[in-house]
C-alpha cells in the first residue's frame, strides 16, 4: 500500500516512530510519478535534486525531535502559475518556457516552513485560462480514471497528481472553478477559499478580483490542514484579508445537526445531467439523516453569471497579461523591427490561442466606447449576483449543488467550441463572483467517471464548509474510491 | 453591436498582438458569438446598482513610507533576454 493512503495523523505518527522517513515519502512520490506520469502527464517540471536534499534536512529535524505540524514531510505538487524560486515556472505557456523565478510565492514559503516538500510543478491550462487542461502549450494532462478523458482545468495537473497518488496533496488556483471542477472530474476534494483568505503574492495573476489559491487533497481533513498552513494576512498582498484564522481541524466534529442548507433551483435545472442531479439529491438525503435540513431557494441572477464572468475575467486578464512584453523576462522574439514590434512578436509567438482570444475580448470590453456597455455593466451585474448569495445566507448556513453539470468529457471533444467549454463552469462561476468559499467533494459516479458536490459557505466561514464536507465524507464511501491505473 | 475585421485589427493593435489572417477571421466569428451571448446582460436594469470592483470592503491599504531593501541587480537581470552595463537592453524607444 502506498504511504499516501495513510491518513495525515498516521503519517505523522509513523514519522515520529521512525517507521517512515521523509526520504521514503519523497521516494514513493518519484517512484509513483515514474510509474504513471508517462500516461497521466501531470507534471511540467520535477524538482528531484532539491526535494531529496530537503528530505534529508527534514529527516535530520525529525531525528532531533524538531518535526512539527500536520504537513511535515508531505510531498506536495504546486500548480505552475505559483512561483518557486530557482524552479522553472511556466504557467504552461511558451512565453515563460525559460522563466526562473527570483522569489517564492507566499504560499510556497508557507508550505516549506510547514515542512512540506515541493515535488514539482504541475501542468495547467495556459495562464489558468481553460476548463480542461487542453490549453496547456506543452501537453494535455489526462484523467487518471480514464486517460481518454480530460482531468478538468485549469488545475488539471494538480487534480490528476493527487488522484493518481503521485503527491500527498497539491496546490491549485481557482478563478471561475479551476480548483473545484478538476477536483470533481478526478474524484478528489478541492477547496476555493474566500477571496482574500490566501495571499496571491507570487500567483501569476489572471483575474485579480477573482483568483484564489487553494488545496486539492484526497479527503476533507487534509484540505483543512493545508488551508491552515496557507491562509492568513500577507502585508505583501494588498487584497489579502486581515481576519483571524480559526483552527480548521476543530471544525471536523462530524456534527451537522440543525445545519440549514439552501439548494438553488437554478443549480439543478436544465443543462445538468439528471444522474448528477440524482447524486446531489441523494447527498441531501444523507444530510437529512444526519439532522440537517434543506430547502429549495432561488439565486435569480445565476443565468447572467457566465457572461458577467467572461467579461470581467477577460478584461482583468488583458490588463494583467500586458506585463508579458518580452522586455524583462520570458522568451523575447528575435529580430524585431522596433520596440513595439518586439512586444507584438514576443506576445504573439508566446501566447496560445485561448490566451489571445481572452486578451482580445478583454481589450475590446475595456476599450473606449465599449467600457460602459460591457465592463461596467458586468460589474453591476456582479453586485446583483453577490446580493443573491447575501440574501440566501441571511437564512441559511450553506448552499449546496453540483460542482459541474456533467462528469469529465473526452479529450478533444470541446476544443473547437469555446462557448460550450465556458458553459461547464455554470455551477462554479457565481461563487467566484460572490467571493465566498466553496469545496467540491466526491459524491458519486456517472458512467464510471467521478462527480462532485459543491458546498458553498458564507465569506470567511470555511469552518462550516469543512464541517459539512467532512460529515458527508464520514457517512459515505465515495472519497475512498481510487482510479485503476 | 457586431465586431468586424476592422475592429479586430484595432483591438489587436491595442493588445500588441499580431494575428494571422486565419486567426483574424476566426476571432471575429468567436468574439461575435461571445459578445452576442454577453448581450444577455442588457435584460437587467442596473440603473441604480453600484458596480463591484472588489467583493469585500477594503479601504486604501497602506504601509509606513519606510525604505526597505531593493532587489539585488543579479536578480533583476537573471531572466533578462539582453543586458548591458547592468541594464536591460531593448531596441531604441525613440527613433
Short mmCIF file of N, CA and C in Angstrom, two decimals, chain A residues 85 98-100 102 194-195 209 238-239 301 303-304 306-308 311 326-330 332 338-342 344-345 347-348 353 356-357 359-361 363-364 370 374 377 379-384 386 418 422-423 433-435 459, chain B residues 1 3 7-8 11-19 23 26-27 30-31 33-35 37-47 49-56 58 61 71 75-76 78-82 88-93 95:
data_model
loop_
_atom_site.label_atom_id
_atom_site.label_comp_id
_atom_site.label_asym_id
_atom_site.label_seq_id
_atom_site.Cartn_x
_atom_site.Cartn_y
_atom_site.Cartn_z
N UNK A 85 11.11 29.94 -6.24
CA UNK A 85 12.42 30.49 -6.57
C UNK A 85 13.38 29.41 -7.04
N UNK A 98 11.22 29.69 -20.24
CA UNK A 98 12.57 29.81 -19.68
C UNK A 98 12.59 30.61 -18.38
N UNK A 99 11.41 30.80 -17.75
CA UNK A 99 11.34 31.71 -16.61
C UNK A 99 11.76 31.06 -15.30
N UNK A 100 12.80 31.61 -14.69
CA UNK A 100 13.34 31.13 -13.43
C UNK A 100 13.02 32.17 -12.35
N UNK A 102 12.67 34.69 -9.31
CA UNK A 102 13.67 35.21 -8.38
C UNK A 102 13.10 35.31 -6.97
N UNK A 194 -12.38 31.76 0.63
CA UNK A 194 -12.95 33.10 0.46
C UNK A 194 -11.90 33.98 -0.22
N UNK A 195 -12.34 34.85 -1.12
CA UNK A 195 -11.41 35.77 -1.75
C UNK A 195 -10.69 36.60 -0.67
N UNK A 209 -9.47 40.18 -9.26
CA UNK A 209 -10.56 40.27 -8.29
C UNK A 209 -11.23 38.92 -8.06
N UNK A 238 -1.94 43.35 -1.12
CA UNK A 238 -2.88 44.31 -0.57
C UNK A 238 -4.35 43.92 -0.68
N UNK A 239 -4.69 42.80 -1.34
CA UNK A 239 -6.08 42.36 -1.29
C UNK A 239 -6.24 41.22 -0.29
N UNK A 301 -30.14 35.54 -10.34
CA UNK A 301 -29.26 36.08 -11.37
C UNK A 301 -28.23 35.07 -11.88
N UNK A 303 -28.30 32.90 -14.21
CA UNK A 303 -28.15 32.77 -15.66
C UNK A 303 -27.27 33.86 -16.28
N UNK A 304 -26.98 34.93 -15.51
CA UNK A 304 -26.16 36.00 -16.06
C UNK A 304 -24.69 35.87 -15.64
N UNK A 306 -22.25 33.59 -16.22
CA UNK A 306 -21.19 33.25 -17.17
C UNK A 306 -20.79 34.46 -18.00
N UNK A 307 -21.77 35.17 -18.53
CA UNK A 307 -21.46 36.35 -19.35
C UNK A 307 -20.71 37.38 -18.51
N UNK A 308 -21.17 37.58 -17.28
CA UNK A 308 -20.52 38.53 -16.37
C UNK A 308 -19.07 38.14 -16.16
N UNK A 311 -16.71 38.57 -19.22
CA UNK A 311 -16.35 39.97 -19.49
C UNK A 311 -15.35 40.47 -18.45
N UNK A 326 8.17 40.78 -23.22
CA UNK A 326 9.46 40.34 -23.76
C UNK A 326 10.63 41.20 -23.32
N UNK A 327 10.38 42.18 -22.44
CA UNK A 327 11.46 43.10 -22.05
C UNK A 327 12.31 42.53 -20.92
N UNK A 328 11.64 42.21 -19.79
CA UNK A 328 12.42 41.87 -18.60
C UNK A 328 12.61 40.38 -18.38
N UNK A 329 11.70 39.57 -18.89
CA UNK A 329 11.75 38.12 -18.69
C UNK A 329 10.88 37.46 -19.75
N UNK A 330 10.97 36.15 -19.83
CA UNK A 330 10.20 35.44 -20.84
C UNK A 330 10.96 35.35 -22.14
N UNK A 332 11.92 36.34 -25.60
CA UNK A 332 11.86 37.54 -26.44
C UNK A 332 12.00 37.14 -27.90
N UNK A 338 11.30 47.14 -34.30
CA UNK A 338 11.40 48.24 -33.33
C UNK A 338 10.81 47.73 -32.02
N UNK A 339 10.68 48.60 -31.04
CA UNK A 339 10.25 48.19 -29.71
C UNK A 339 8.83 47.62 -29.72
N UNK A 340 7.92 48.33 -30.39
CA UNK A 340 6.52 47.86 -30.43
C UNK A 340 6.45 46.50 -31.11
N UNK A 341 7.27 46.33 -32.14
CA UNK A 341 7.31 45.06 -32.85
C UNK A 341 7.83 43.95 -31.94
N UNK A 342 8.75 44.33 -31.02
CA UNK A 342 9.27 43.36 -30.06
C UNK A 342 8.13 42.86 -29.18
N UNK A 344 4.87 42.95 -29.88
CA UNK A 344 3.91 42.21 -30.70
C UNK A 344 4.38 40.80 -31.00
N UNK A 345 5.60 40.70 -31.47
CA UNK A 345 6.12 39.39 -31.88
C UNK A 345 6.30 38.48 -30.68
N UNK A 347 4.77 38.48 -27.81
CA UNK A 347 3.47 38.06 -27.29
C UNK A 347 2.79 37.09 -28.24
N UNK A 348 2.81 37.41 -29.52
CA UNK A 348 2.09 36.58 -30.49
C UNK A 348 2.71 35.20 -30.61
N UNK A 353 -3.79 30.21 -28.37
CA UNK A 353 -4.97 30.88 -28.95
C UNK A 353 -6.04 31.24 -27.92
N UNK A 356 -4.88 34.44 -26.33
CA UNK A 356 -5.08 35.56 -27.25
C UNK A 356 -6.55 35.94 -27.33
N UNK A 357 -7.41 34.93 -27.39
CA UNK A 357 -8.85 35.18 -27.51
C UNK A 357 -9.34 36.00 -26.33
N UNK A 359 -7.53 37.86 -24.23
CA UNK A 359 -6.94 39.20 -24.24
C UNK A 359 -7.71 40.09 -25.21
N UNK A 360 -8.05 39.54 -26.37
CA UNK A 360 -8.80 40.31 -27.38
C UNK A 360 -10.17 40.71 -26.81
N UNK A 361 -10.86 39.76 -26.19
CA UNK A 361 -12.19 40.02 -25.63
C UNK A 361 -12.10 41.10 -24.56
N UNK A 363 -9.68 43.33 -24.02
CA UNK A 363 -9.24 44.63 -24.56
C UNK A 363 -10.42 45.35 -25.20
N UNK A 364 -11.23 44.59 -25.93
CA UNK A 364 -12.40 45.17 -26.58
C UNK A 364 -13.38 45.71 -25.53
N UNK A 370 -16.70 51.23 -25.42
CA UNK A 370 -17.36 49.96 -25.07
C UNK A 370 -17.31 49.67 -23.58
N UNK A 374 -19.95 47.05 -21.61
CA UNK A 374 -19.51 45.71 -21.28
C UNK A 374 -18.94 45.61 -19.87
N UNK A 377 -21.07 47.39 -17.03
CA UNK A 377 -22.33 46.65 -16.93
C UNK A 377 -22.09 45.33 -16.18
N UNK A 379 -19.78 44.63 -14.05
CA UNK A 379 -19.50 44.90 -12.64
C UNK A 379 -20.79 45.12 -11.86
N UNK A 380 -21.77 45.74 -12.51
CA UNK A 380 -23.05 45.97 -11.83
C UNK A 380 -23.81 44.66 -11.66
N UNK A 381 -23.76 43.82 -12.68
CA UNK A 381 -24.45 42.53 -12.57
C UNK A 381 -23.77 41.68 -11.51
N UNK A 382 -22.44 41.85 -11.38
CA UNK A 382 -21.72 41.13 -10.32
C UNK A 382 -22.30 41.48 -8.95
N UNK A 383 -22.64 42.76 -8.75
CA UNK A 383 -23.26 43.18 -7.49
C UNK A 383 -24.56 42.42 -7.25
N UNK A 384 -25.37 42.28 -8.30
CA UNK A 384 -26.66 41.58 -8.16
C UNK A 384 -26.45 40.11 -7.82
N UNK A 386 -23.84 38.82 -6.27
CA UNK A 386 -23.38 38.74 -4.89
C UNK A 386 -24.54 38.95 -3.92
N UNK A 418 -15.35 27.31 -27.97
CA UNK A 418 -15.05 27.93 -26.68
C UNK A 418 -16.28 28.18 -25.82
N UNK A 422 -17.02 27.13 -21.92
CA UNK A 422 -17.32 28.09 -20.87
C UNK A 422 -18.54 27.65 -20.05
N UNK A 423 -19.50 27.00 -20.70
CA UNK A 423 -20.74 26.62 -20.01
C UNK A 423 -20.54 25.52 -18.97
N UNK A 433 -17.71 34.96 -8.36
CA UNK A 433 -18.13 36.36 -8.47
C UNK A 433 -18.54 36.91 -7.11
N UNK A 434 -19.14 36.03 -6.27
CA UNK A 434 -19.56 36.47 -4.93
C UNK A 434 -18.40 36.48 -3.94
N UNK A 435 -17.31 35.82 -4.29
CA UNK A 435 -16.12 35.81 -3.44
C UNK A 435 -16.19 34.88 -2.24
N UNK A 459 -18.85 34.14 3.54
CA UNK A 459 -17.48 34.65 3.50
C UNK A 459 -16.75 34.36 4.81
N UNK B 1 -24.36 45.13 -31.04
CA UNK B 1 -23.03 45.51 -31.58
C UNK B 1 -22.36 44.31 -32.19
N UNK B 3 -18.87 42.82 -34.23
CA UNK B 3 -17.45 43.10 -34.50
C UNK B 3 -17.09 42.78 -35.94
N UNK B 7 -12.49 46.06 -36.59
CA UNK B 7 -12.47 46.14 -35.12
C UNK B 7 -11.39 45.21 -34.56
N UNK B 8 -11.33 44.02 -35.13
CA UNK B 8 -10.35 43.04 -34.66
C UNK B 8 -8.93 43.58 -34.87
N UNK B 11 -8.32 46.27 -32.16
CA UNK B 11 -8.12 45.68 -30.82
C UNK B 11 -6.79 44.94 -30.74
N UNK B 12 -6.44 44.24 -31.80
CA UNK B 12 -5.16 43.52 -31.81
C UNK B 12 -4.01 44.50 -31.67
N UNK B 13 -4.16 45.65 -32.29
CA UNK B 13 -3.12 46.67 -32.17
C UNK B 13 -3.01 47.18 -30.74
N UNK B 14 -4.17 47.45 -30.11
CA UNK B 14 -4.17 47.89 -28.71
C UNK B 14 -3.54 46.85 -27.80
N UNK B 15 -3.80 45.58 -28.11
CA UNK B 15 -3.31 44.50 -27.26
C UNK B 15 -1.91 44.06 -27.62
N UNK B 16 -1.32 44.75 -28.58
CA UNK B 16 0.03 44.40 -29.05
C UNK B 16 0.09 42.92 -29.43
N UNK B 17 -0.88 42.51 -30.22
CA UNK B 17 -0.88 41.14 -30.74
C UNK B 17 -0.85 41.19 -32.26
N UNK B 18 -0.11 40.25 -32.85
CA UNK B 18 -0.03 40.14 -34.30
C UNK B 18 -0.80 38.89 -34.68
N UNK B 19 -1.88 39.05 -35.44
CA UNK B 19 -2.70 37.88 -35.78
C UNK B 19 -2.58 37.56 -37.26
N UNK B 23 -6.40 33.68 -38.15
CA UNK B 23 -6.75 33.98 -36.75
C UNK B 23 -7.73 35.13 -36.70
N UNK B 26 -11.18 33.88 -37.60
CA UNK B 26 -11.68 33.02 -36.53
C UNK B 26 -12.08 33.83 -35.31
N UNK B 27 -11.23 34.79 -34.95
CA UNK B 27 -11.54 35.60 -33.78
C UNK B 27 -12.76 36.48 -34.01
N UNK B 30 -15.66 34.13 -33.38
CA UNK B 30 -15.78 33.69 -32.00
C UNK B 30 -16.13 34.84 -31.07
N UNK B 31 -15.49 35.98 -31.27
CA UNK B 31 -15.78 37.14 -30.42
C UNK B 31 -17.22 37.59 -30.61
N UNK B 33 -19.73 35.68 -31.33
CA UNK B 33 -20.58 34.72 -30.63
C UNK B 33 -20.58 35.01 -29.13
N UNK B 34 -19.40 35.27 -28.60
CA UNK B 34 -19.31 35.52 -27.16
C UNK B 34 -20.00 36.82 -26.78
N UNK B 35 -19.79 37.86 -27.58
CA UNK B 35 -20.41 39.15 -27.26
C UNK B 35 -21.92 39.10 -27.42
N UNK B 37 -23.72 36.52 -26.78
CA UNK B 37 -24.13 35.88 -25.54
C UNK B 37 -24.13 36.90 -24.40
N UNK B 38 -23.10 37.77 -24.39
CA UNK B 38 -22.97 38.75 -23.31
C UNK B 38 -24.07 39.80 -23.34
N UNK B 39 -24.72 39.97 -24.49
CA UNK B 39 -25.80 40.95 -24.58
C UNK B 39 -26.97 40.62 -23.66
N UNK B 40 -27.02 39.37 -23.25
CA UNK B 40 -27.97 38.92 -22.22
C UNK B 40 -28.02 39.89 -21.03
N UNK B 41 -26.87 40.45 -20.69
CA UNK B 41 -26.81 41.31 -19.51
C UNK B 41 -27.71 42.53 -19.66
N UNK B 42 -28.04 42.90 -20.90
CA UNK B 42 -28.92 44.04 -21.13
C UNK B 42 -30.35 43.77 -20.72
N UNK B 43 -30.68 42.50 -20.42
CA UNK B 43 -32.02 42.18 -19.91
C UNK B 43 -32.22 42.77 -18.51
N UNK B 44 -31.10 43.08 -17.85
CA UNK B 44 -31.19 43.53 -16.46
C UNK B 44 -31.13 45.05 -16.35
N UNK B 45 -31.99 45.59 -15.50
CA UNK B 45 -31.96 47.02 -15.24
C UNK B 45 -30.95 47.28 -14.12
N UNK B 46 -29.84 47.89 -14.46
CA UNK B 46 -28.79 48.13 -13.46
C UNK B 46 -28.60 49.63 -13.21
N UNK B 47 -29.63 50.40 -13.55
CA UNK B 47 -29.59 51.85 -13.40
C UNK B 47 -29.11 52.28 -12.02
N UNK B 49 -27.68 50.32 -9.61
CA UNK B 49 -26.82 49.33 -8.98
C UNK B 49 -25.38 49.81 -8.99
N UNK B 50 -24.73 49.71 -7.83
CA UNK B 50 -23.31 50.07 -7.75
C UNK B 50 -22.47 48.96 -8.37
N UNK B 51 -21.43 49.32 -9.10
CA UNK B 51 -20.56 48.27 -9.65
C UNK B 51 -19.69 47.67 -8.54
N UNK B 52 -19.39 46.39 -8.66
CA UNK B 52 -18.48 45.74 -7.71
C UNK B 52 -17.13 45.60 -8.37
N UNK B 53 -16.13 46.30 -7.81
CA UNK B 53 -14.78 46.08 -8.36
C UNK B 53 -14.02 45.16 -7.42
N UNK B 54 -14.52 45.08 -6.20
CA UNK B 54 -13.83 44.27 -5.18
C UNK B 54 -14.88 43.73 -4.24
N UNK B 55 -14.90 42.40 -4.03
CA UNK B 55 -16.01 41.81 -3.26
C UNK B 55 -16.11 42.23 -1.80
N UNK B 56 -14.98 42.49 -1.16
CA UNK B 56 -15.08 42.86 0.25
C UNK B 56 -14.52 44.24 0.48
N UNK B 58 -12.50 47.01 1.28
CA UNK B 58 -11.12 47.25 1.65
C UNK B 58 -10.86 48.71 1.34
N UNK B 61 -5.03 50.36 1.32
CA UNK B 61 -4.12 49.55 2.13
C UNK B 61 -2.74 50.20 2.03
N UNK B 71 15.77 45.01 -4.86
CA UNK B 71 16.27 43.77 -5.45
C UNK B 71 17.75 43.93 -5.83
N UNK B 75 19.56 39.60 -9.49
CA UNK B 75 18.22 39.03 -9.57
C UNK B 75 17.41 39.75 -10.65
N UNK B 76 17.57 41.05 -10.71
CA UNK B 76 16.85 41.84 -11.71
C UNK B 76 17.18 41.33 -13.11
N UNK B 78 18.49 38.36 -13.95
CA UNK B 78 18.55 36.90 -14.09
C UNK B 78 17.81 36.40 -15.33
N UNK B 79 16.64 36.92 -15.58
CA UNK B 79 15.83 36.45 -16.71
C UNK B 79 15.83 37.41 -17.88
N UNK B 80 16.68 38.43 -17.84
CA UNK B 80 16.67 39.43 -18.91
C UNK B 80 17.20 38.82 -20.20
N UNK B 81 16.43 38.96 -21.30
CA UNK B 81 16.87 38.40 -22.58
C UNK B 81 18.12 39.06 -23.13
N UNK B 82 18.36 40.32 -22.76
CA UNK B 82 19.53 41.03 -23.27
C UNK B 82 19.89 42.12 -22.27
N UNK B 88 18.78 46.39 -18.61
CA UNK B 88 18.12 45.51 -19.57
C UNK B 88 18.10 46.24 -20.92
N UNK B 89 18.48 45.53 -21.97
CA UNK B 89 18.62 46.17 -23.28
C UNK B 89 17.44 45.84 -24.19
N UNK B 90 16.94 46.88 -24.85
CA UNK B 90 15.82 46.73 -25.80
C UNK B 90 16.12 47.56 -27.04
N UNK B 91 15.35 47.35 -28.14
CA UNK B 91 15.52 48.24 -29.30
C UNK B 91 15.19 49.68 -28.91
N UNK B 92 15.68 50.64 -29.68
CA UNK B 92 15.51 52.06 -29.35
C UNK B 92 14.06 52.40 -29.06
N UNK B 93 13.84 53.14 -27.96
CA UNK B 93 12.49 53.53 -27.57
C UNK B 93 12.02 54.68 -28.45
N UNK B 95 12.75 56.92 -31.95
CA UNK B 95 13.52 56.76 -33.19
C UNK B 95 13.92 58.09 -33.81
#
